[in-house]
Coordinates of C-alpha atoms in Angstrom, one line a residue:
M1 CA -14.5 9.8 -24.0
T2 CA -12.8 13.0 -25.4
E3 CA -13.4 15.4 -22.6
V4 CA -14.4 15.7 -18.7
V5 CA -15.6 18.8 -17.3
L6 CA -15.2 19.1 -13.5
L7 CA -18.4 21.1 -12.7
G8 CA -17.6 20.9 -8.9
S9 CA -15.0 20.1 -6.7
G10 CA -16.1 21.0 -3.1
A11 CA -17.9 19.2 -0.4
A12 CA -21.4 19.4 1.1
D13 CA -20.5 23.0 2.6
G14 CA -18.5 24.1 -0.5
W15 CA -15.1 25.9 -0.1
P16 CA -15.2 28.5 1.2
N17 CA -18.0 27.9 3.8
P18 CA -20.0 31.2 3.6
F19 CA -20.4 31.0 7.3
C20 CA -16.8 30.7 8.2
R21 CA -13.8 33.1 8.6
C22 CA -11.1 30.4 9.2
A23 CA -7.6 30.8 7.6
S24 CA -8.7 28.3 4.8
C25 CA -11.9 29.9 3.8
T26 CA -10.5 33.4 4.0
A27 CA -7.7 32.5 1.7
A28 CA -10.1 31.0 -0.9
R29 CA -12.4 34.0 -0.6
D30 CA -9.5 36.4 -0.9
S31 CA -8.2 34.6 -4.0
G32 CA -11.7 34.6 -5.6
E33 CA -11.7 30.7 -5.5
R34 CA -15.2 28.9 -5.1
R35 CA -15.9 25.3 -5.2
G36 CA -19.3 23.8 -5.5
H37 CA -20.8 20.4 -5.2
S38 CA -18.6 17.9 -6.7
S39 CA -19.7 16.5 -10.2
A40 CA -18.3 15.8 -13.5
L41 CA -19.7 15.8 -17.0
I42 CA -18.4 13.3 -19.6
D43 CA -18.6 14.2 -23.3
G44 CA -21.8 16.3 -22.5
T45 CA -23.7 13.0 -22.3
V46 CA -23.1 11.4 -19.1
L47 CA -23.3 13.5 -15.7
I48 CA -22.0 12.0 -12.4
D49 CA -23.8 13.3 -9.5
C50 CA -25.9 16.4 -9.3
G51 CA -26.2 18.5 -6.3
P52 CA -27.8 21.9 -5.9
D53 CA -24.8 23.8 -7.2
V54 CA -24.4 21.8 -10.3
L55 CA -26.8 23.6 -12.5
A56 CA -25.3 27.0 -11.9
A57 CA -22.0 25.5 -12.0
A58 CA -22.7 24.2 -15.8
T59 CA -23.6 27.7 -16.7
H60 CA -20.5 29.2 -15.1
A61 CA -18.3 26.5 -16.8
G62 CA -20.0 27.4 -20.4
V63 CA -21.6 24.3 -20.9
D64 CA -25.1 23.2 -21.3
L65 CA -27.0 19.9 -19.9
A66 CA -29.4 19.6 -22.8
G67 CA -27.3 16.6 -24.2
V68 CA -27.2 14.7 -20.8
R69 CA -28.6 11.1 -21.4
Y70 CA -27.5 9.7 -18.5
L71 CA -27.2 10.7 -14.8
L72 CA -25.2 8.6 -12.5
L73 CA -25.8 9.0 -9.0
T74 CA -23.5 7.8 -6.1
H75 CA -26.2 7.9 -3.3
D76 CA -28.6 10.4 -1.8
H77 CA -26.9 12.9 0.2
F78 CA -28.2 16.5 -0.7
D79 CA -24.8 17.5 -2.3
H80 CA -24.9 14.6 -4.6
L81 CA -28.5 14.6 -5.6
A82 CA -30.7 17.4 -6.1
G83 CA -34.1 16.1 -7.5
Q84 CA -35.4 19.7 -8.5
A85 CA -32.9 19.3 -11.4
L86 CA -35.4 16.9 -13.1
L87 CA -38.1 19.3 -12.6
I88 CA -36.1 22.1 -14.1
R89 CA -35.1 19.9 -17.0
S90 CA -38.8 19.4 -17.8
W91 CA -39.5 23.3 -17.9
A92 CA -37.2 23.3 -20.8
G93 CA -39.3 21.1 -22.7
A94 CA -36.6 18.4 -22.8
C95 CA -37.7 15.5 -24.8
T96 CA -34.5 13.5 -24.9
P97 CA -34.9 10.2 -22.8
L98 CA -33.0 10.3 -19.6
D99 CA -31.6 7.4 -17.7
V100 CA -31.1 7.9 -14.0
I101 CA -28.8 5.4 -12.6
G102 CA -28.1 4.7 -8.9
P103 CA -28.8 3.1 -5.7
P104 CA -32.4 2.3 -4.8
A105 CA -32.6 5.1 -2.1
A106 CA -31.2 7.8 -4.4
L107 CA -33.8 7.0 -7.1
A108 CA -36.5 6.9 -4.6
A109 CA -35.7 10.8 -3.8
C110 CA -35.9 11.4 -7.5
R111 CA -39.6 10.0 -8.0
A112 CA -41.4 13.2 -6.5
W113 CA -39.6 15.3 -9.2
I114 CA -40.8 13.2 -12.3
A115 CA -44.1 13.7 -14.0
D116 CA -45.7 10.8 -15.6
T117 CA -45.2 12.3 -19.0
D118 CA -41.4 13.0 -18.7
P119 CA -39.1 10.7 -20.6
V120 CA -37.1 9.7 -17.6
R121 CA -36.3 6.0 -16.6
L122 CA -34.9 5.2 -13.3
R123 CA -32.4 2.3 -13.4
P124 CA -31.4 0.7 -10.0
V125 CA -27.9 -0.7 -9.5
A126 CA -25.8 -2.0 -6.8
A127 CA -21.9 -2.7 -6.5
G128 CA -21.0 -5.3 -8.8
D129 CA -23.4 -4.4 -11.5
E130 CA -22.1 -3.4 -15.1
V131 CA -24.2 -1.4 -17.5
T132 CA -23.5 -0.2 -21.1
L133 CA -24.5 3.4 -22.1
T134 CA -24.8 4.5 -25.6
G135 CA -23.1 7.6 -26.6
N136 CA -22.6 9.8 -29.6
D137 CA -19.2 8.4 -30.8
G138 CA -19.1 5.2 -28.8
D139 CA -20.4 3.4 -25.9
Y140 CA -19.5 3.6 -22.2
R141 CA -19.0 0.4 -20.1
V142 CA -19.8 1.4 -16.2
R143 CA -18.8 -0.7 -13.6
V144 CA -20.6 -0.3 -10.2
L145 CA -18.2 -0.5 -7.2
T146 CA -18.5 -0.3 -3.5
A147 CA -17.6 3.0 -1.6
A148 CA -16.8 3.3 2.1
H149 CA -19.6 5.4 2.7
T150 CA -23.4 5.1 3.6
S151 CA -26.3 7.1 2.5
T152 CA -29.0 8.8 4.5
L153 CA -30.9 5.5 4.8
G154 CA -27.8 3.5 5.6
E155 CA -27.6 2.2 2.0
P156 CA -24.1 1.7 0.7
A157 CA -22.9 4.5 -1.7
V158 CA -21.1 3.5 -4.9
L159 CA -18.4 4.6 -7.2
Y160 CA -18.2 4.3 -10.8
D161 CA -15.5 2.9 -13.1
V162 CA -16.3 4.3 -16.7
T163 CA -14.7 3.1 -19.6
A164 CA -15.1 4.9 -22.8
L165 CA -15.2 2.4 -26.0
D166 CA -14.6 3.6 -29.6
E167 CA -16.8 2.8 -32.8
H168 CA -14.9 -0.5 -32.7
G169 CA -15.5 -1.2 -29.0
D170 CA -12.0 -0.9 -28.0
R171 CA -11.1 1.1 -24.9
A172 CA -10.7 4.8 -25.6
A173 CA -10.2 6.2 -22.1
R174 CA -10.8 5.2 -18.5
L175 CA -11.7 7.1 -15.2
L176 CA -13.0 6.3 -11.7
W177 CA -15.2 8.7 -9.9
A178 CA -14.6 8.1 -6.2
A179 CA -16.8 10.6 -4.1
D180 CA -17.9 10.0 -1.5
T181 CA -15.7 7.3 0.0
G182 CA -13.2 6.6 2.7
P183 CA -10.2 4.2 2.2
L184 CA -11.4 1.8 -0.6
P185 CA -12.6 -1.6 0.5
A186 CA -10.6 -4.6 -0.4
A187 CA -13.3 -5.7 -3.0
T188 CA -13.0 -2.5 -4.8
L189 CA -9.4 -2.6 -4.9
D190 CA -9.5 -6.1 -6.1
A191 CA -11.9 -4.9 -9.0
L192 CA -9.6 -2.3 -10.1
T193 CA -6.5 -4.2 -10.3
G194 CA -4.6 -3.8 -13.7
T195 CA -7.2 -1.2 -14.9
E196 CA -4.5 1.6 -15.6
L197 CA -6.8 4.5 -15.3
D198 CA -6.5 7.6 -17.6
L199 CA -8.2 9.8 -14.9
L200 CA -8.8 9.2 -11.2
L201 CA -11.3 11.8 -9.2
L202 CA -10.6 10.9 -5.6
E203 CA -12.4 12.8 -2.7
E204 CA -10.2 14.3 -0.1
T205 CA -12.5 16.0 2.2
F206 CA -11.0 16.7 5.7
G207 CA -7.5 17.6 5.0
R208 CA -5.3 17.9 8.2
F209 CA -8.4 17.0 10.4
I210 CA -8.0 13.4 10.9
E211 CA -10.1 12.6 13.9
H212 CA -13.5 13.2 12.0
G213 CA -14.6 9.5 12.3
A214 CA -16.5 9.8 8.9
D215 CA -16.4 7.8 5.7
H216 CA -14.1 10.3 4.0
H217 CA -10.5 10.9 3.0
D218 CA -8.2 13.2 4.7
L219 CA -4.4 14.1 4.0
D220 CA -3.4 11.0 5.9
S221 CA -5.7 8.6 4.2
F222 CA -5.6 10.0 0.7
P223 CA -1.9 9.3 -0.1
R224 CA -2.5 5.6 1.3
T225 CA -5.2 5.1 -1.0
L226 CA -3.1 6.4 -3.9
A227 CA -0.3 3.8 -2.7
A228 CA -2.8 1.1 -2.8
L229 CA -4.2 2.1 -6.1
R230 CA -0.7 2.2 -7.6
S231 CA 0.3 -1.2 -5.9
A232 CA -2.9 -2.6 -7.7
G233 CA -1.8 -1.4 -11.2
A234 CA -4.8 1.2 -11.4
V235 CA -2.8 4.4 -11.1
T236 CA 0.1 4.5 -13.2
T237 CA 2.4 7.2 -14.5
G238 CA -0.1 7.9 -17.2
T239 CA -3.1 8.4 -14.7
R240 CA -4.1 12.0 -13.9
V241 CA -5.0 12.3 -10.5
I242 CA -7.7 15.0 -9.2
A243 CA -8.6 15.4 -5.5
V244 CA -12.3 16.4 -5.3
H245 CA -14.9 16.9 -2.6
L246 CA -12.8 19.5 -0.9
S247 CA -13.6 21.5 2.3
H248 CA -12.1 24.1 4.5
H249 CA -10.7 21.5 6.6
N250 CA -7.9 21.6 4.0
P251 CA -5.1 24.2 4.0
P252 CA -5.5 26.9 1.9
P253 CA -5.7 26.1 -1.5
A254 CA -2.3 27.1 -2.7
Q255 CA -0.7 25.2 0.0
L256 CA -3.3 22.2 -0.7
A257 CA -2.0 22.1 -4.4
E258 CA 1.7 21.9 -3.0
V259 CA 1.0 19.0 -0.8
L260 CA -1.0 17.2 -3.5
A261 CA 1.7 17.7 -6.0
E262 CA 4.1 15.7 -4.0
W263 CA 2.0 12.8 -4.6
G264 CA 1.4 13.3 -8.1
A265 CA -2.0 14.8 -7.8
E266 CA -3.8 18.0 -8.5
I267 CA -6.3 20.2 -6.6
G268 CA -9.7 20.2 -8.4
V269 CA -11.0 23.4 -9.7
D270 CA -14.7 24.1 -10.9
G271 CA -15.0 24.2 -14.5
M272 CA -11.4 22.5 -15.2
R273 CA -11.7 20.5 -18.6
L274 CA -9.8 17.4 -18.7
P275 CA -9.0 15.9 -22.1
L276 CA -8.9 12.2 -22.4
P277 CA -6.6 10.6 -23.1
D278 CA -4.2 13.1 -21.8
E279 CA -0.6 13.1 -22.8
A280 CA 0.4 15.8 -20.3
A281 CA -0.8 13.6 -17.3
T282 CA 2.7 12.4 -17.0
A283 CA 3.8 15.8 -15.8
T284 CA 2.0 15.3 -12.5
S285 CA 3.3 11.7 -11.8
T286 CA 4.9 10.9 -8.6
P287 CA 8.1 13.0 -8.3
T288 CA 11.4 11.2 -8.2
G289 CA 15.0 12.3 -7.1
R290 CA 16.5 13.5 -4.0
T291 CA 14.7 15.7 -1.2
L292 CA 16.6 17.3 1.8
V293 CA 14.0 18.1 4.6
L294 CA 15.6 20.7 7.1
G295 CA 14.3 21.9 10.5
A296 CA 14.6 22.6 14.1
V297 CA 13.4 20.3 16.9
R298 CA 9.8 19.8 16.9
S299 CA 9.4 21.7 13.8
G300 CA 7.4 18.9 12.0
K301 CA 10.3 18.0 9.6
S302 CA 9.9 14.1 10.1
V303 CA 6.1 14.4 9.6
H304 CA 6.5 16.4 6.5
A305 CA 9.1 14.1 5.1
E306 CA 6.9 11.0 5.8
T307 CA 4.1 12.9 4.1
L308 CA 6.4 13.3 0.8
L309 CA 6.3 9.5 0.6
A310 CA 2.7 8.9 1.9
D311 CA 1.5 7.7 -1.5
Q312 CA 4.2 4.9 -1.8
D313 CA 3.0 1.5 -0.8
S314 CA 6.6 0.1 -0.1
V315 CA 9.1 2.4 1.5
L316 CA 12.3 1.6 3.4
Y317 CA 12.4 3.7 6.4
V318 CA 15.9 4.1 7.8
A319 CA 16.2 4.9 11.5
T320 CA 19.7 6.1 12.3
G321 CA 18.9 6.6 16.1
G322 CA 18.9 2.8 16.9
T323 CA 17.7 1.6 20.2
R324 CA 18.8 2.7 23.8
D325 CA 18.4 0.0 26.5
G326 CA 16.7 1.4 29.8
D327 CA 15.6 4.6 28.0
A328 CA 11.8 4.6 28.3
E329 CA 11.5 8.0 26.8
W330 CA 13.5 7.3 23.7
A331 CA 11.4 3.9 23.3
E332 CA 8.1 6.0 23.4
R333 CA 9.4 8.3 20.7
V334 CA 10.4 5.3 18.5
A335 CA 7.0 3.6 19.1
L336 CA 5.2 6.9 18.1
H337 CA 7.2 7.1 14.9
R338 CA 6.4 3.7 14.0
A339 CA 2.7 3.9 14.8
R340 CA 2.1 6.7 12.3
R341 CA 4.0 5.1 9.4
P342 CA 2.0 2.7 7.0
A343 CA 2.2 -0.9 7.9
S344 CA 3.6 -1.7 4.5
W345 CA 6.8 0.4 5.1
R346 CA 9.9 -1.5 6.2
T347 CA 12.5 -0.3 8.8
A348 CA 16.0 -0.5 8.9
E349 CA 18.1 0.7 11.9
T350 CA 21.5 1.3 10.7
L351 CA 24.4 3.8 10.4
D352 CA 25.6 2.4 7.1
L353 CA 23.5 4.7 4.8
A354 CA 25.8 4.4 1.7
A355 CA 25.1 0.7 1.5
V356 CA 21.4 1.3 2.2
L357 CA 21.3 3.7 -0.8
D358 CA 23.4 1.4 -3.2
D359 CA 21.0 -1.5 -2.2
A360 CA 17.8 0.2 -2.5
A361 CA 15.2 -1.4 -4.6
G362 CA 12.5 1.7 -4.0
P363 CA 11.9 4.7 -2.3
V364 CA 13.9 5.4 0.9
L365 CA 13.5 7.9 3.9
I366 CA 16.4 8.6 6.2
D367 CA 15.5 10.2 9.6
C368 CA 17.8 11.7 10.4
L369 CA 21.2 12.8 9.5
G370 CA 21.9 14.5 12.8
T371 CA 21.7 11.1 14.5
W372 CA 23.8 9.6 11.9
L373 CA 26.5 12.1 12.3
T374 CA 26.5 11.6 15.9
G375 CA 26.7 8.0 15.5
M376 CA 29.6 8.3 13.1
M377 CA 31.5 10.7 15.4
D378 CA 30.9 7.8 18.2
R379 CA 32.2 5.1 15.8
H380 CA 35.4 7.1 15.2
E381 CA 35.9 8.1 18.8
L382 CA 35.9 11.7 17.8
W383 CA 34.6 12.9 21.3
S384 CA 37.7 11.5 23.0
A385 CA 40.1 12.6 20.3
L386 CA 38.7 16.2 21.0
E387 CA 39.7 15.8 24.5
R388 CA 43.2 14.6 23.9
S389 CA 43.7 17.5 21.5
D390 CA 43.0 19.9 24.4
D391 CA 46.1 18.3 25.9
G392 CA 48.1 18.8 22.8
D393 CA 47.9 15.5 21.1
R394 CA 46.1 16.3 17.7
A395 CA 46.9 13.0 15.9
P396 CA 44.0 11.1 17.1
L397 CA 41.5 14.1 16.3
T398 CA 43.3 14.5 12.9
H399 CA 42.6 10.7 12.1
A400 CA 39.1 10.8 13.4
M401 CA 38.1 13.5 11.1
A402 CA 39.6 11.9 8.1
E403 CA 37.7 8.8 8.8
L404 CA 34.5 10.9 9.3
N405 CA 35.1 12.8 6.2
R406 CA 35.6 9.5 4.3
D407 CA 32.2 8.4 5.5
V408 CA 30.6 11.6 4.6
D409 CA 32.0 11.4 1.1
G410 CA 30.7 7.8 0.6
L411 CA 27.2 9.0 1.8
I412 CA 27.3 12.0 -0.7
A413 CA 28.3 9.8 -3.5
A414 CA 25.7 7.0 -2.8
W415 CA 23.2 10.0 -2.4
R416 CA 24.1 11.1 -5.8
R417 CA 23.8 7.7 -7.5
C418 CA 20.6 6.5 -5.9
P419 CA 18.2 6.0 -8.9
H420 CA 15.1 5.9 -6.6
R421 CA 13.0 8.6 -4.6
V422 CA 14.9 9.3 -1.5
V423 CA 14.1 11.8 1.4
A424 CA 16.5 12.5 4.1
V425 CA 15.7 14.5 7.2
S426 CA 18.4 16.7 8.9
N427 CA 18.5 19.4 11.7
E428 CA 18.9 22.9 10.8
V429 CA 21.7 24.1 13.3
G430 CA 23.8 27.2 13.7
S431 CA 20.9 29.8 14.0
G432 CA 21.3 30.3 17.9
V433 CA 24.4 31.1 20.0
V434 CA 27.8 29.6 19.4
P435 CA 27.8 26.3 21.4
A436 CA 30.0 26.7 24.6
T437 CA 31.9 23.4 24.1
A438 CA 34.4 22.3 21.4
A439 CA 32.5 19.2 20.9
G440 CA 29.2 21.3 20.2
R441 CA 31.0 23.6 17.8
V442 CA 32.5 20.6 15.9
F443 CA 29.0 18.9 15.7
R444 CA 27.5 22.0 14.4
D445 CA 30.2 22.7 11.9
E446 CA 30.2 19.4 10.6
L447 CA 26.3 19.0 10.2
G448 CA 26.2 22.3 8.7
R449 CA 28.8 21.3 5.8
L450 CA 26.9 17.9 5.4
N451 CA 23.5 19.6 4.9
T452 CA 25.4 21.9 2.4
R453 CA 26.8 19.2 0.4
L454 CA 23.6 17.3 0.4
S455 CA 21.5 20.4 -0.7
V456 CA 23.9 20.8 -3.8
E457 CA 23.2 17.2 -4.9
S458 CA 19.2 17.4 -4.1
E459 CA 16.4 18.3 -6.4
Q460 CA 14.6 19.8 -3.9
V461 CA 15.3 21.1 -0.3
V462 CA 12.7 22.0 2.3
L463 CA 13.0 24.1 5.4
V464 CA 10.2 23.3 8.1
V465 CA 9.4 26.1 10.5
A466 CA 6.7 25.5 13.0
G467 CA 5.1 23.1 10.9
R468 CA 5.2 25.3 7.8
T469 CA 7.2 24.3 4.8
L470 CA 9.4 26.7 2.9
P471 CA 10.9 25.4 -0.4
L472 CA 14.4 26.5 -0.9
P473 CA 15.3 27.4 -4.4

């Protein structure tokens, strides 16, 4: 396997949907981007899925399909199978034998388009099967895996794990075609354990729309599937991850590309050529380092911070707010936060952030620094020290501030030396009127200083406003 051409990267209605004027479709249309039905061509020999858009997409990509000897079909939905392609192939006088491989329902939909004299063979497969295809420079070993998706007739769709073998029978490259599917079944994850894929083409249909109820991925389940595949050893730092089967339920393409990049993935583009093996793939691996996420109340900053680590199976979530006995509203807030986090994440409720960062064994998410600072001020009785300073006794305030600064210094030092991916959420303050109380002004000033110091020590700082993210240079 030397090259995969992504002939199409869109869902059934393409992107933009020609009947739609939503912001996502408008942005795609204005930028000249068009995504047709998802399909991939391997070495000009193996074609995976063939919807109505694929024939024109091949021409647009500057490739021909005359050398295709194997057509792998995942299921019989129209955007993955256009049987008329077999008829059009016969009009070209094609005499090269073609094997059409797929579930029985998909093959049944092809029969009407094949003449008795056409050199086309239908080869039914089901999940668990393995077939060997003969290529020009080596064979392909194809494993058929279970998809979380069903066809028109209720037949399970399949995924294809394709390994290219060199002339000596050794592995040259390996890819997984995973469209259409929702979160992968346990049997599929087990089958992929330790595969160390070179290329993952994983569907991400529904974007921010997570109430679709369909067997597809969205921007909530997509990173969780990535996390599962990383945990299984199928996705590594050398795996190039491409999101396919995209629709206008996603943010506009430029925004989607930014979201995917946080998980070490790329947005699929029709016609993109993917060399295999690809030494540059490590450039899109999961980011490391420190990220500070700033935002106002209810701006979406916590959700964005969780999104940054959503592709990680094991994350330590550090909640600095603690519990508040008798406060039902606070308990409800905590419950909602926990419900939206992956079950595999661990939670620690503590103010000892420096110790947490020093002892961390993997990614850490801190939410949030505003409540941490409040807690540290409480610990050092700074509020009462402020009241006493109004009466002329400034010694307690001086002592409390010195203790607070020592804690902040310790946090900054631990943040700087932490070797793992770490994301912290903090409140952006000071944009409104000056607080009316001394306590409010001290809190505002100290949190502003803390944010500034952490920003200097961070590889990435993001401001979240009304759910929109703005990376700060």
